[in-house]
PDB file of C-alpha atoms and ligand atoms in Angstrom:
ATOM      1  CA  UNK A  26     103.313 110.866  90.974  1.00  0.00           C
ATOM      2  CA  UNK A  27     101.092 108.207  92.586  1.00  0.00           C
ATOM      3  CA  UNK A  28      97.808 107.340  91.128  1.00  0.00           C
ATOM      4  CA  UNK A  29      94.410 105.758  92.666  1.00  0.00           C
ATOM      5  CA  UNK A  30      93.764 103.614  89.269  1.00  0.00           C
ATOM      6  CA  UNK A  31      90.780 101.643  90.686  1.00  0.00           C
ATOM      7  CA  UNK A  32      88.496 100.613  93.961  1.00  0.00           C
ATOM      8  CA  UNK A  33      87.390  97.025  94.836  1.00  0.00           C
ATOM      9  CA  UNK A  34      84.626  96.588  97.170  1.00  0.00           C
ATOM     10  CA  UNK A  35      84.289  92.969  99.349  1.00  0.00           C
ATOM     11  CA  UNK A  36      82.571  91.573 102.181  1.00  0.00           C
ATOM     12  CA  UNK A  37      85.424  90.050 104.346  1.00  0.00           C
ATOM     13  CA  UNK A  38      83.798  86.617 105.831  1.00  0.00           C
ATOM     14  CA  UNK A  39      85.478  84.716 108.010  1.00  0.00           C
ATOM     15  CA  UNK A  40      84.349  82.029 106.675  1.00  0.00           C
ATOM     16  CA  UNK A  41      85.440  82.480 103.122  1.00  0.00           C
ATOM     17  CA  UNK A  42      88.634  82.433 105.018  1.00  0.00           C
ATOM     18  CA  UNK A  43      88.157  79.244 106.345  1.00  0.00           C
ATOM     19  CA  UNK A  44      86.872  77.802 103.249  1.00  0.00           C
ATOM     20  CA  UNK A  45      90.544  78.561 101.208  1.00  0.00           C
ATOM     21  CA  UNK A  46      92.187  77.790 104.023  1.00  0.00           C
ATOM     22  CA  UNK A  47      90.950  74.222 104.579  1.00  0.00           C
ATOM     23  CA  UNK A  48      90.350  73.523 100.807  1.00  0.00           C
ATOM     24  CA  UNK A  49      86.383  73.545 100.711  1.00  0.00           C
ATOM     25  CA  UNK A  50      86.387  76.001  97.963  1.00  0.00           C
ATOM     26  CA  UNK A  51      84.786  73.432  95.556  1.00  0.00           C
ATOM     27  CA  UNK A  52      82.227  72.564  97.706  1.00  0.00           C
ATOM     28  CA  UNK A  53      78.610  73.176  96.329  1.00  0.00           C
ATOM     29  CA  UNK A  54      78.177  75.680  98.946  1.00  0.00           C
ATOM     30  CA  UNK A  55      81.068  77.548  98.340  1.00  0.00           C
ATOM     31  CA  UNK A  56      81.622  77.238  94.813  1.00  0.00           C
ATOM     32  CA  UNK A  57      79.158  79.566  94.022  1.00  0.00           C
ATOM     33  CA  UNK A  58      80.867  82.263  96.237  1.00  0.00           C
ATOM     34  CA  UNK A  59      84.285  81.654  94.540  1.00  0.00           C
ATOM     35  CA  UNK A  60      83.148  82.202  91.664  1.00  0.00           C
ATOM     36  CA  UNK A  61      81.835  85.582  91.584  1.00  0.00           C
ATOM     37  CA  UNK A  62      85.952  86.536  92.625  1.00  0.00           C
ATOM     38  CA  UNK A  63      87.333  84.430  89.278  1.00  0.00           C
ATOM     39  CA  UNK A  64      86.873  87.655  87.113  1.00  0.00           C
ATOM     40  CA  UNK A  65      88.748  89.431  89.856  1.00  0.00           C
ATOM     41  CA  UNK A  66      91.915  87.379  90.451  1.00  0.00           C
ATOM     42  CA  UNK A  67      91.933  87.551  86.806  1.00  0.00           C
ATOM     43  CA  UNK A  68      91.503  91.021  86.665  1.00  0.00           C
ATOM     44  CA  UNK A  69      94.149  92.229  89.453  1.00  0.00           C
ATOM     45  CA  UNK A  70      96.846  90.118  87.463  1.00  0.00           C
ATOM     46  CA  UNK A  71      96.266  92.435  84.568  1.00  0.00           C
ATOM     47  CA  UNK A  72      95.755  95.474  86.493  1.00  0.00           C
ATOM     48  CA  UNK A  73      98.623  94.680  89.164  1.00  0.00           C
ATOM     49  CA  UNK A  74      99.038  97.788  92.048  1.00  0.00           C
ATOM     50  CA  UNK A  75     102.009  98.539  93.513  1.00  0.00           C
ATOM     51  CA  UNK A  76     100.221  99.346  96.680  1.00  0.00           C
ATOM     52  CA  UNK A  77      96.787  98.515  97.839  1.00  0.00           C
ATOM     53  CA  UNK A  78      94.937 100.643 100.950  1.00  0.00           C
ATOM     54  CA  UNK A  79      92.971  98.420 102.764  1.00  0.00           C
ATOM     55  CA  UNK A  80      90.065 100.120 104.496  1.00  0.00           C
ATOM     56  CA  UNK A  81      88.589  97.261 106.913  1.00  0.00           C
ATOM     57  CA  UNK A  82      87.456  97.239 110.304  1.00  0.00           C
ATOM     58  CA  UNK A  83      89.827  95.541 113.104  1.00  0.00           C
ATOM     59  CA  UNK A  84      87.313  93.297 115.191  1.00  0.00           C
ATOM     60  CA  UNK A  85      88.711  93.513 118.480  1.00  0.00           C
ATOM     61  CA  UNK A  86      91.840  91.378 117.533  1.00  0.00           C
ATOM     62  CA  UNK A  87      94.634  94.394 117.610  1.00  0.00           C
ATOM     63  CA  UNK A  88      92.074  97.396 118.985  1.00  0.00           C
ATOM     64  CA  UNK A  89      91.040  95.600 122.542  1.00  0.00           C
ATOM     65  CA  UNK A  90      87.942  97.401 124.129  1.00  0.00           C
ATOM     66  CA  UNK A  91      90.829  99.305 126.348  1.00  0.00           C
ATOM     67  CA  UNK A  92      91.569 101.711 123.389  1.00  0.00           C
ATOM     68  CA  UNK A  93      89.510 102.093 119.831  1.00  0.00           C
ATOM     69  CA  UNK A  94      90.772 104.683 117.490  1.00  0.00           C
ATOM     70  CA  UNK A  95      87.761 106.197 115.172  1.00  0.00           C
ATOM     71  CA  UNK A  96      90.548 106.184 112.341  1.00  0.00           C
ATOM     72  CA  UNK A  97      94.067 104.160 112.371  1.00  0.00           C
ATOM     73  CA  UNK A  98      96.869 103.734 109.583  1.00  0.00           C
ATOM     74  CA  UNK A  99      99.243 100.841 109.648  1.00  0.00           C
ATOM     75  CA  UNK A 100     103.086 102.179 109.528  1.00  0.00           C
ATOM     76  CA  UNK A 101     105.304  99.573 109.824  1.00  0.00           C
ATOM     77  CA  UNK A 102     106.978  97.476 107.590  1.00  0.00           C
ATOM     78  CA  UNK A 103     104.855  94.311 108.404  1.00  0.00           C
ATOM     79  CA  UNK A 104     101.826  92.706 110.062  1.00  0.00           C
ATOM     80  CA  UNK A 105     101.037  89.792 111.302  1.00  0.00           C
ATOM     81  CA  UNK A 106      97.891  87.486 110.892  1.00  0.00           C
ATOM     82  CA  UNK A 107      96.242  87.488 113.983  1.00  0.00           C
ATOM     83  CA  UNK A 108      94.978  85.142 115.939  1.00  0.00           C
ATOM     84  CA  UNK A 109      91.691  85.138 115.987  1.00  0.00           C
ATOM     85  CA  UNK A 110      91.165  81.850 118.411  1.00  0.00           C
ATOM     86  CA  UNK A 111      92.003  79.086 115.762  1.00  0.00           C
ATOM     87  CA  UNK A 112      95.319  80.128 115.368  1.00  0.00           C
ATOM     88  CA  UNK A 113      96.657  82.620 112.308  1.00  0.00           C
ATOM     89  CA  UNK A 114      95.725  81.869 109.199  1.00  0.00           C
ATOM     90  CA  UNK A 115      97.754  80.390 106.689  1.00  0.00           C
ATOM     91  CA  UNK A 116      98.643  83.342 104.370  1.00  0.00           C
ATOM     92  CA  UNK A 117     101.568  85.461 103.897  1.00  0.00           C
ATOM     93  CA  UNK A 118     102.752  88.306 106.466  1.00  0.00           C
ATOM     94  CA  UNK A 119     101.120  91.658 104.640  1.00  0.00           C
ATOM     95  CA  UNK A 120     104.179  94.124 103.975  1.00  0.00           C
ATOM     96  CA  UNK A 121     103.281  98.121 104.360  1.00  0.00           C
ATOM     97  CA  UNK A 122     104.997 101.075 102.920  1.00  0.00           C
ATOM     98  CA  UNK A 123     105.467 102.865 105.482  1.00  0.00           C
ATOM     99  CA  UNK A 124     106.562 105.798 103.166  1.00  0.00           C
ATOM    100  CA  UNK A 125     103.848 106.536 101.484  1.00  0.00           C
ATOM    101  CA  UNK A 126     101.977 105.859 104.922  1.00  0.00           C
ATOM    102  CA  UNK A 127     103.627 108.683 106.654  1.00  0.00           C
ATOM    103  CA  UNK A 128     102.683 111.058 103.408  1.00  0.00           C
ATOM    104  CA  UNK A 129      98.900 110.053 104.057  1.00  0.00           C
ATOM    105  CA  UNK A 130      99.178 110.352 107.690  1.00  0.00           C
ATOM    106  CA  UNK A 131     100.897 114.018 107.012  1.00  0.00           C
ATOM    107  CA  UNK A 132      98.567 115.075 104.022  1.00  0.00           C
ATOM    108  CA  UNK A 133      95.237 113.700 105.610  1.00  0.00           C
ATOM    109  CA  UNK A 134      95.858 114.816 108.762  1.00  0.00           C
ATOM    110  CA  UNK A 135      96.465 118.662 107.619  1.00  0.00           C
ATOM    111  CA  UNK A 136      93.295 117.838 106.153  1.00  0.00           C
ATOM    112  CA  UNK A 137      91.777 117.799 109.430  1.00  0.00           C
ATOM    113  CA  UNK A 138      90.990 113.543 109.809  1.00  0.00           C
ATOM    114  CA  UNK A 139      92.453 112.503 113.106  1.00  0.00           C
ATOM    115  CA  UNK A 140      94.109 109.791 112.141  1.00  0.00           C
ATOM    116  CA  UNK A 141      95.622 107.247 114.702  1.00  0.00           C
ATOM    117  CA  UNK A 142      99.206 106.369 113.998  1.00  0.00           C
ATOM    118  CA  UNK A 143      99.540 102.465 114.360  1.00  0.00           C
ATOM    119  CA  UNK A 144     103.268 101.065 114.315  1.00  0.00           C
ATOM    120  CA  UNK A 145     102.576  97.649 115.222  1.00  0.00           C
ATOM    121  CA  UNK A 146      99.730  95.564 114.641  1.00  0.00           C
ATOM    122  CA  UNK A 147      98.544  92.603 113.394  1.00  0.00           C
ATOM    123  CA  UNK A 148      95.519  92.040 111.023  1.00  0.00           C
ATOM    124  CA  UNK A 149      92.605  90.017 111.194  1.00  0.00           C
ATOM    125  CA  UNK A 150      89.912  88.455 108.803  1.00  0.00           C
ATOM    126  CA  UNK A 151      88.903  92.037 107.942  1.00  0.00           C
ATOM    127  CA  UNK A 152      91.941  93.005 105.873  1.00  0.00           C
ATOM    128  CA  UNK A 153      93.114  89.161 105.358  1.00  0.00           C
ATOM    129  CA  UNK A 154      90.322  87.470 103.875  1.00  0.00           C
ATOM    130  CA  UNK A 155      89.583  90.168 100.765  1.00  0.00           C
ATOM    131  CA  UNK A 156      93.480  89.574  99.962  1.00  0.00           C
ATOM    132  CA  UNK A 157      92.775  85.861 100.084  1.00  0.00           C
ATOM    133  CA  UNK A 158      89.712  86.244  97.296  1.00  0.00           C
ATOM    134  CA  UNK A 159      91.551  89.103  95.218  1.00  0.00           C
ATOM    135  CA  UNK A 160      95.085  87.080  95.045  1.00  0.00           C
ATOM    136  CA  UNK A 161      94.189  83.447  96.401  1.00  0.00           C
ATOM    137  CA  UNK A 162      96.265  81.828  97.953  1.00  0.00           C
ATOM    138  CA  UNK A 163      99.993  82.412  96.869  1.00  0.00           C
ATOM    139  CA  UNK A 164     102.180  79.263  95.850  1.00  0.00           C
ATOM    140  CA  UNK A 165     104.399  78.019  98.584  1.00  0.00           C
ATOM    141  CA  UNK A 166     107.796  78.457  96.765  1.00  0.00           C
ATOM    142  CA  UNK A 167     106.864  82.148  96.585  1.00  0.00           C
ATOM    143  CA  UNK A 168     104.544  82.962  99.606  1.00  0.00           C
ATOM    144  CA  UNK A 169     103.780  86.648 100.010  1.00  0.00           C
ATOM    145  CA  UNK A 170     101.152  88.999  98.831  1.00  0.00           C
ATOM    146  CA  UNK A 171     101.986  90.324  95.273  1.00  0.00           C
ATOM    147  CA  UNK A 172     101.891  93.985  96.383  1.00  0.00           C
ATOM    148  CA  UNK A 173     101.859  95.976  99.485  1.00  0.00           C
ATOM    149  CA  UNK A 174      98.962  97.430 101.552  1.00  0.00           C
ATOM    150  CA  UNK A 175      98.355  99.979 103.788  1.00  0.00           C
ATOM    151  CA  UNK A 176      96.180  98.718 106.511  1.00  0.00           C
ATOM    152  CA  UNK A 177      93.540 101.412 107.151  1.00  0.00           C
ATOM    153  CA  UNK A 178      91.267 100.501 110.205  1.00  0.00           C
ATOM    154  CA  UNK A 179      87.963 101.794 110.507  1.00  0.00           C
ATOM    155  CA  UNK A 180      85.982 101.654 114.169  1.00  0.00           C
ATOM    156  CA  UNK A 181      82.146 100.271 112.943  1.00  0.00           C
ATOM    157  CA  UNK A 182      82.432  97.989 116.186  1.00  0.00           C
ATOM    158  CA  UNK A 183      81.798 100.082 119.169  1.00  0.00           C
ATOM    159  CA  UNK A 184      79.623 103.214 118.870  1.00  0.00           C
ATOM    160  CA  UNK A 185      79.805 105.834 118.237  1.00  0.00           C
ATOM    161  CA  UNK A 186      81.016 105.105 114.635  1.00  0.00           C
ATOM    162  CA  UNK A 187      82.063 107.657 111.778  1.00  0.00           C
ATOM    163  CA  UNK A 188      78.868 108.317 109.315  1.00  0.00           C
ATOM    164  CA  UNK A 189      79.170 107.242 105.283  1.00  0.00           C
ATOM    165  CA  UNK A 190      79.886 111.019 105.115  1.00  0.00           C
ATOM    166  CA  UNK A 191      83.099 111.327 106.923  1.00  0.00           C
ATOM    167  CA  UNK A 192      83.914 108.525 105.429  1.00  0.00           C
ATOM    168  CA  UNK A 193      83.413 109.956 101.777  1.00  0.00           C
ATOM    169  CA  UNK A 194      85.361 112.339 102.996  1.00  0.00           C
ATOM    170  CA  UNK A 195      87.845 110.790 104.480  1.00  0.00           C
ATOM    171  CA  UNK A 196      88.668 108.770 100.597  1.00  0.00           C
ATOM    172  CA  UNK A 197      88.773 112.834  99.040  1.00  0.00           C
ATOM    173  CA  UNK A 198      91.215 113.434 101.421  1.00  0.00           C
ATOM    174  CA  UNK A 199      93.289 110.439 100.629  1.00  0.00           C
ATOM    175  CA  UNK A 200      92.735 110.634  97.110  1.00  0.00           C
ATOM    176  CA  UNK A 201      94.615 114.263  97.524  1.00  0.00           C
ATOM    177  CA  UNK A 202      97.372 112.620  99.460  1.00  0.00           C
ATOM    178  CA  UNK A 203      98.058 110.020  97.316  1.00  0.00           C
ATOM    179  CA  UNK A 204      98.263 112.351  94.283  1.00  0.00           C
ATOM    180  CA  UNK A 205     100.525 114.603  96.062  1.00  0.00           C
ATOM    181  CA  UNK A 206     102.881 111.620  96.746  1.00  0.00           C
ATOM    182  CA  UNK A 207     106.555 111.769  94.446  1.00  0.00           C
ATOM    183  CA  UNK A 208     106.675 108.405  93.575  1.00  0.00           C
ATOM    184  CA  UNK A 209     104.887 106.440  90.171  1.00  0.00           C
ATOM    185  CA  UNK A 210     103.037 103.964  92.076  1.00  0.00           C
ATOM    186  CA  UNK A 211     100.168 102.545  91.531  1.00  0.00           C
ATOM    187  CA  UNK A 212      97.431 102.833  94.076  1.00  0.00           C
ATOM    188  CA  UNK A 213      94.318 101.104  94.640  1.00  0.00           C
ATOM    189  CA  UNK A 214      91.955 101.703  97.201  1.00  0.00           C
ATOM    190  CA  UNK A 215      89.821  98.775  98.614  1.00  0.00           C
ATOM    191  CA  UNK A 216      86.914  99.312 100.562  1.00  0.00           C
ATOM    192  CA  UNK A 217      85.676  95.986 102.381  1.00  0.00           C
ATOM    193  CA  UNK A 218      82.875  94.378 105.061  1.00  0.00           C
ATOM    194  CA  UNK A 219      79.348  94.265 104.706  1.00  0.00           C
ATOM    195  CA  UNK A 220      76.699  93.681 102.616  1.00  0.00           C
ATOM    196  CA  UNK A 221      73.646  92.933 104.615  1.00  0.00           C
ATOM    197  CA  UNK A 222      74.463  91.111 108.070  1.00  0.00           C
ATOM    198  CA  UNK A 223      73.235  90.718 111.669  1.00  0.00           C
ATOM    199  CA  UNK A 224      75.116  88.320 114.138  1.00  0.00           C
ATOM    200  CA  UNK A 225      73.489  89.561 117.322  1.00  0.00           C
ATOM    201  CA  UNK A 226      70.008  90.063 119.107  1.00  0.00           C
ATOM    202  CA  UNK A 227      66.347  88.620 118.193  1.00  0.00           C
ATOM    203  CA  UNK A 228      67.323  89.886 114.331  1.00  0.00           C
ATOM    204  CA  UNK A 229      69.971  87.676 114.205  1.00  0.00           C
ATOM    205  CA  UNK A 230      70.652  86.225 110.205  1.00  0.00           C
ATOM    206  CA  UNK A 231      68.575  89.203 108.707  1.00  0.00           C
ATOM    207  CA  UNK A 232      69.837  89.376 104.896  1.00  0.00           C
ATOM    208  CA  UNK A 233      68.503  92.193 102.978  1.00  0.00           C
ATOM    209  CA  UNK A 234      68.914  91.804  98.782  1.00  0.00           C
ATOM    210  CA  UNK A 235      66.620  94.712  98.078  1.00  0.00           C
ATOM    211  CA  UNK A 236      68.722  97.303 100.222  1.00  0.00           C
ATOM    212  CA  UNK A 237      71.943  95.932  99.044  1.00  0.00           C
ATOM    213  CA  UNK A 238      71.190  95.918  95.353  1.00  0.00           C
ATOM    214  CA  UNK A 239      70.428  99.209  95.744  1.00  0.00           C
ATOM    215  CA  UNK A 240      73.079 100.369  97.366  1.00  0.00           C
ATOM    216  CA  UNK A 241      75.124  98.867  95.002  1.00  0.00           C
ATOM    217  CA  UNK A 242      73.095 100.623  92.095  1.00  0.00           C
ATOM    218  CA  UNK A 243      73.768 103.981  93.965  1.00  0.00           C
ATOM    219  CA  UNK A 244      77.455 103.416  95.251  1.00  0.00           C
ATOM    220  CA  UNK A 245      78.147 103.393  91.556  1.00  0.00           C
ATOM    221  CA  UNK A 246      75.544 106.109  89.667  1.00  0.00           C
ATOM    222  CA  UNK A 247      75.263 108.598  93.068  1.00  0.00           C
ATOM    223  CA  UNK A 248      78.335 108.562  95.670  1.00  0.00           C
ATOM    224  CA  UNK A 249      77.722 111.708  97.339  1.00  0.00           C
ATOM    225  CA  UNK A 250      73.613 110.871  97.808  1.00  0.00           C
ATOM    226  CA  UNK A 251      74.850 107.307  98.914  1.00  0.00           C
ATOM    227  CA  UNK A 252      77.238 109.599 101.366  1.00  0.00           C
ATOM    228  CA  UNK A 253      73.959 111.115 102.933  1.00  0.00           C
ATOM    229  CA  UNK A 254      72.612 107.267 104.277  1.00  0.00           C
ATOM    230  CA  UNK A 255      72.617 107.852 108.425  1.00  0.00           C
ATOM    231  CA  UNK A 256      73.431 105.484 110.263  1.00  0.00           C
ATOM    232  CA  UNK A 257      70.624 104.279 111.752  1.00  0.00           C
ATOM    233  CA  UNK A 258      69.628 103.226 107.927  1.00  0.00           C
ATOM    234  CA  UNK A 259      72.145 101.065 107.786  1.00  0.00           C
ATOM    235  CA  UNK A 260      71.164  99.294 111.039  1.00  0.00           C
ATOM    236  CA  UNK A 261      67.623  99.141 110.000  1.00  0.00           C
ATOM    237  CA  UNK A 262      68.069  98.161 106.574  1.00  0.00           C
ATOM    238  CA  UNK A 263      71.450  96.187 106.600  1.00  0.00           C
ATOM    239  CA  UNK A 264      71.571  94.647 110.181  1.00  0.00           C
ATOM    240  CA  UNK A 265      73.996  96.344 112.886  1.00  0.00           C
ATOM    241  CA  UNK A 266      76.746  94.579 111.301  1.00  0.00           C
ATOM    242  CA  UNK A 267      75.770  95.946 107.506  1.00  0.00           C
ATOM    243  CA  UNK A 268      77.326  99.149 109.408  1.00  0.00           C
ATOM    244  CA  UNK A 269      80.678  97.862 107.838  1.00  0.00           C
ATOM    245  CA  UNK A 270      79.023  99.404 104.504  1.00  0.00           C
ATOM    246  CA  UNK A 271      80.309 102.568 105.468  1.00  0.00           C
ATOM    247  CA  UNK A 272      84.060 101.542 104.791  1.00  0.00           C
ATOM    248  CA  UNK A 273      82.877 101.229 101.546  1.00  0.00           C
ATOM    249  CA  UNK A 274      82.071 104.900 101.648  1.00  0.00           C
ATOM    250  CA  UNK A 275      86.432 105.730 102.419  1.00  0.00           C
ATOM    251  CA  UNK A 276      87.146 104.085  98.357  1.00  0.00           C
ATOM    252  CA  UNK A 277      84.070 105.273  96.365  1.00  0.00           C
ATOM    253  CA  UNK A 278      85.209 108.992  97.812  1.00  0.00           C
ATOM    254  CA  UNK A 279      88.450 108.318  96.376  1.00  0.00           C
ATOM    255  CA  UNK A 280      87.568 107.984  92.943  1.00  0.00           C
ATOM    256  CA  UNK A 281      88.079 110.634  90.239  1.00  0.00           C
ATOM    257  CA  UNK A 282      84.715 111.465  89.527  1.00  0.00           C
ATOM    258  CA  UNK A 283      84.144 113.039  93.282  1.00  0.00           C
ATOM    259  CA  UNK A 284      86.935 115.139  92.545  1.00  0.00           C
ATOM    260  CA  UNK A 285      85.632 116.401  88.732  1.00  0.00           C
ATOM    261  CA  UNK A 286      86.721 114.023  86.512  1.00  0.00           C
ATOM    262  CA  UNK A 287      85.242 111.112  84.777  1.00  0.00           C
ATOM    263  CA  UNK A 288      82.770 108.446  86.161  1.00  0.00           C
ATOM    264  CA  UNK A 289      84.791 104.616  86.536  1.00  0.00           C
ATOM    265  CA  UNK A 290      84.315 102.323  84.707  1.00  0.00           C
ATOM    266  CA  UNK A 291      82.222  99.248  86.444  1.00  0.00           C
ATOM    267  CA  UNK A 292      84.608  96.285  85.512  1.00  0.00           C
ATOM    268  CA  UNK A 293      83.275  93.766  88.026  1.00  0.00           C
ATOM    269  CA  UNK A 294      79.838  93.086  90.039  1.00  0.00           C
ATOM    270  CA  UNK A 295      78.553  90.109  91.801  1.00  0.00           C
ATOM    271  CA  UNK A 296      76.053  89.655  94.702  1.00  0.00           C
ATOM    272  CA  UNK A 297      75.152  86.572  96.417  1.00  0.00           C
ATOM    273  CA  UNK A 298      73.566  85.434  99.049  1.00  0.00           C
ATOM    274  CA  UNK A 299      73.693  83.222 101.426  1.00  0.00           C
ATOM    275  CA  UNK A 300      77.823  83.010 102.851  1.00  0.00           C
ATOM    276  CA  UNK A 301      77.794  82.130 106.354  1.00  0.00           C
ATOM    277  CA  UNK A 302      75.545  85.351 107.852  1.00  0.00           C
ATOM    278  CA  UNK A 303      76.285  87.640 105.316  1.00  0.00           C
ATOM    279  CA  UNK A 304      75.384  88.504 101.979  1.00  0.00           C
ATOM    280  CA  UNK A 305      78.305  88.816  99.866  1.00  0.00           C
ATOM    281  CA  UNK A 306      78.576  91.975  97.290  1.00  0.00           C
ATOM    282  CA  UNK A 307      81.622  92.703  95.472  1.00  0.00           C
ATOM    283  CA  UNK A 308      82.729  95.519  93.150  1.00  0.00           C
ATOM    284  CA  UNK A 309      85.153  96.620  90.746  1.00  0.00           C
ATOM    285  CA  UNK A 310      85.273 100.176  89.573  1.00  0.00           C
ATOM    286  CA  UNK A 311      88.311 101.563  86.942  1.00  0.00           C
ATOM    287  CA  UNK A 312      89.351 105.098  86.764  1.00  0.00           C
ATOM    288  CA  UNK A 313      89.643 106.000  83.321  1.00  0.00           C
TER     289      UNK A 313
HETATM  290  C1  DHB B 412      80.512  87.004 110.062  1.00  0.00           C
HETATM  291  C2  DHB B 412      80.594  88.161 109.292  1.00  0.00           C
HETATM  292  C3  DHB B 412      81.470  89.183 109.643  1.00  0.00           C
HETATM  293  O1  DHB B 412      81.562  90.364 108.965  1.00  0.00           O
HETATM  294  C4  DHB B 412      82.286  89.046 110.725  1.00  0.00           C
HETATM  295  O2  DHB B 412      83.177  90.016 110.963  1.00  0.00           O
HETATM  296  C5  DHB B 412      82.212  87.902 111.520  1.00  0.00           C
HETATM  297  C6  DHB B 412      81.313  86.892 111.188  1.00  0.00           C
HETATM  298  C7  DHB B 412      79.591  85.882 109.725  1.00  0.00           C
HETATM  299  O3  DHB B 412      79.057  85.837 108.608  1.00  0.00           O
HETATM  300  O4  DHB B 412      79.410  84.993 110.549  1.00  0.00           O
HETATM  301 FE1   FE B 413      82.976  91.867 109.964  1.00  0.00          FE
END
């Protein structure tokens, strides 16, 4: 059967993007960003997954204010980097599988999530930038993402937007699907965006360490009392973009331990501030 073996957490920058991409990574502002991922690229080489489901919010590159699905999973076989106004970036086209898609679109479903069927779409700096600081950037003579992923899009742009609880939820109920799958795969389950950010309005660059170190400290000891944060916490404390936190909420629910069984393993955790607006948090958690 397939197996959820681990959950990364990542802010998604753009800019971290643009950093790889143009070769700034050794640059004393970067540097210190990059660094915090060297464990991980180290890490996912030892702990390879067959399949990875990206939870990450789309940021009006495929979901256009015309239409905005609460919930969508990617089915195809493919997606493109978008274009997000400086062209696509340079990194491989992200293969699905749309097989075990379709089982999490059945299973979750029946579990009452309406989930938004997506069969083409392409994927922007939300889902392409934490493969760029989990994998870096694969070598020309063999460019393409060393596993698949699922794209799983989250709506934290345009309100309303699904609570940290539904979104707990919502990982249970793919945790259930995924173990119900007839296939030994290996599954991780990323959740990404955030920490602390505000791009908009008179609060514009608000960064706040003391709420994200916490909410790292209780994404890790206390899921289901992280699960409880409203919203409006999140805007207050985090910044209307530190919203994105609640994707976070989608992998942490899809860990053993909210199901019974043991509590992960912490392999990985790094916080940093500053990275373009955002404050960049980051971890790795193992199911035993
Ligand atoms: C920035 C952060 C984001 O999460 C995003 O989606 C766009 C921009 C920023 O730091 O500028
Ligand atoms: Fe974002």
């Amino acid at each position: 059967m397939a197996k959820i073996t681990a959950s990364v957490y990542t802010s998604h920058i753009p800019a971290v993007g643009a950093a790889i991409d143009l070769g700034k990574t050794g640059e004393p502002y970067w540097q210190p960003v990059f660094k915090g991922y060297e464990f991980s690229k180290q890490w996912i080489r030892d702990n390879a997954p067959d399949v990875v489901i990206l939870v990450y919010n789309d940021h009006a590159t495929a979901f256009s204010l015309d239409m905005i699905p609460t919930f969508a999973i990617g089915m195809s076989e493919s997606f493109q980097p978008a274009d997000e106004g400086w062209g696509p970036r340079p990194v491989p086209v992200v293969q699905g599988h749309p097989e075990l898609a379709a089982h999490i679109a059945q299973s979750v479903i029946q579990q009452d999530f309406d989930l938004t069927i997506v069969n083409t779409m392409d994927v922007d700096h939300g889902l392409t930038v934490p493969l760029s600081l989990m994998f870096g950037q694969p070598p020309a003579d063999d460019f393409r993402w060393p596993c698949k992923v699922i794209p799983f899009a989250v709506n934290v742009v345009q309100y309303p937007v699904p609570s940290g609880q539904r979104c707990f939820n919502l990982g249970q109920a793919i945790r259930r699907a995924v173990e119900s799958f007839d296939e030994d795969l290996n599954v991780q389950v990323w959740g990404t965006g955030g920490m602390s950010h505000q791009l908009q309005g008179p609060r514009a660059g608000l960064i706040n360490r003391e709420f994200d170190n916490a909410f790292l400290d209780q994404l890790i000891a206390d899921p289901a009392s992280t699960a409880a944060i409203p919203h409006i916490n999140y805007v207050r404390e985090a910044g209307s973009e530190g919203i994105e936190l609640v994707m976070w909420m989608v992998a942490r629910g899809a860990m053993a331990d909210v199901a019974g069984g043991q509590a992960p393993r912490v392999a990985h955790r790094f916080y940093h501030v500053p990275a373009s607006n955002t404050a960049v948090g980051h971890l790795i958690m193992e199911n035993s």
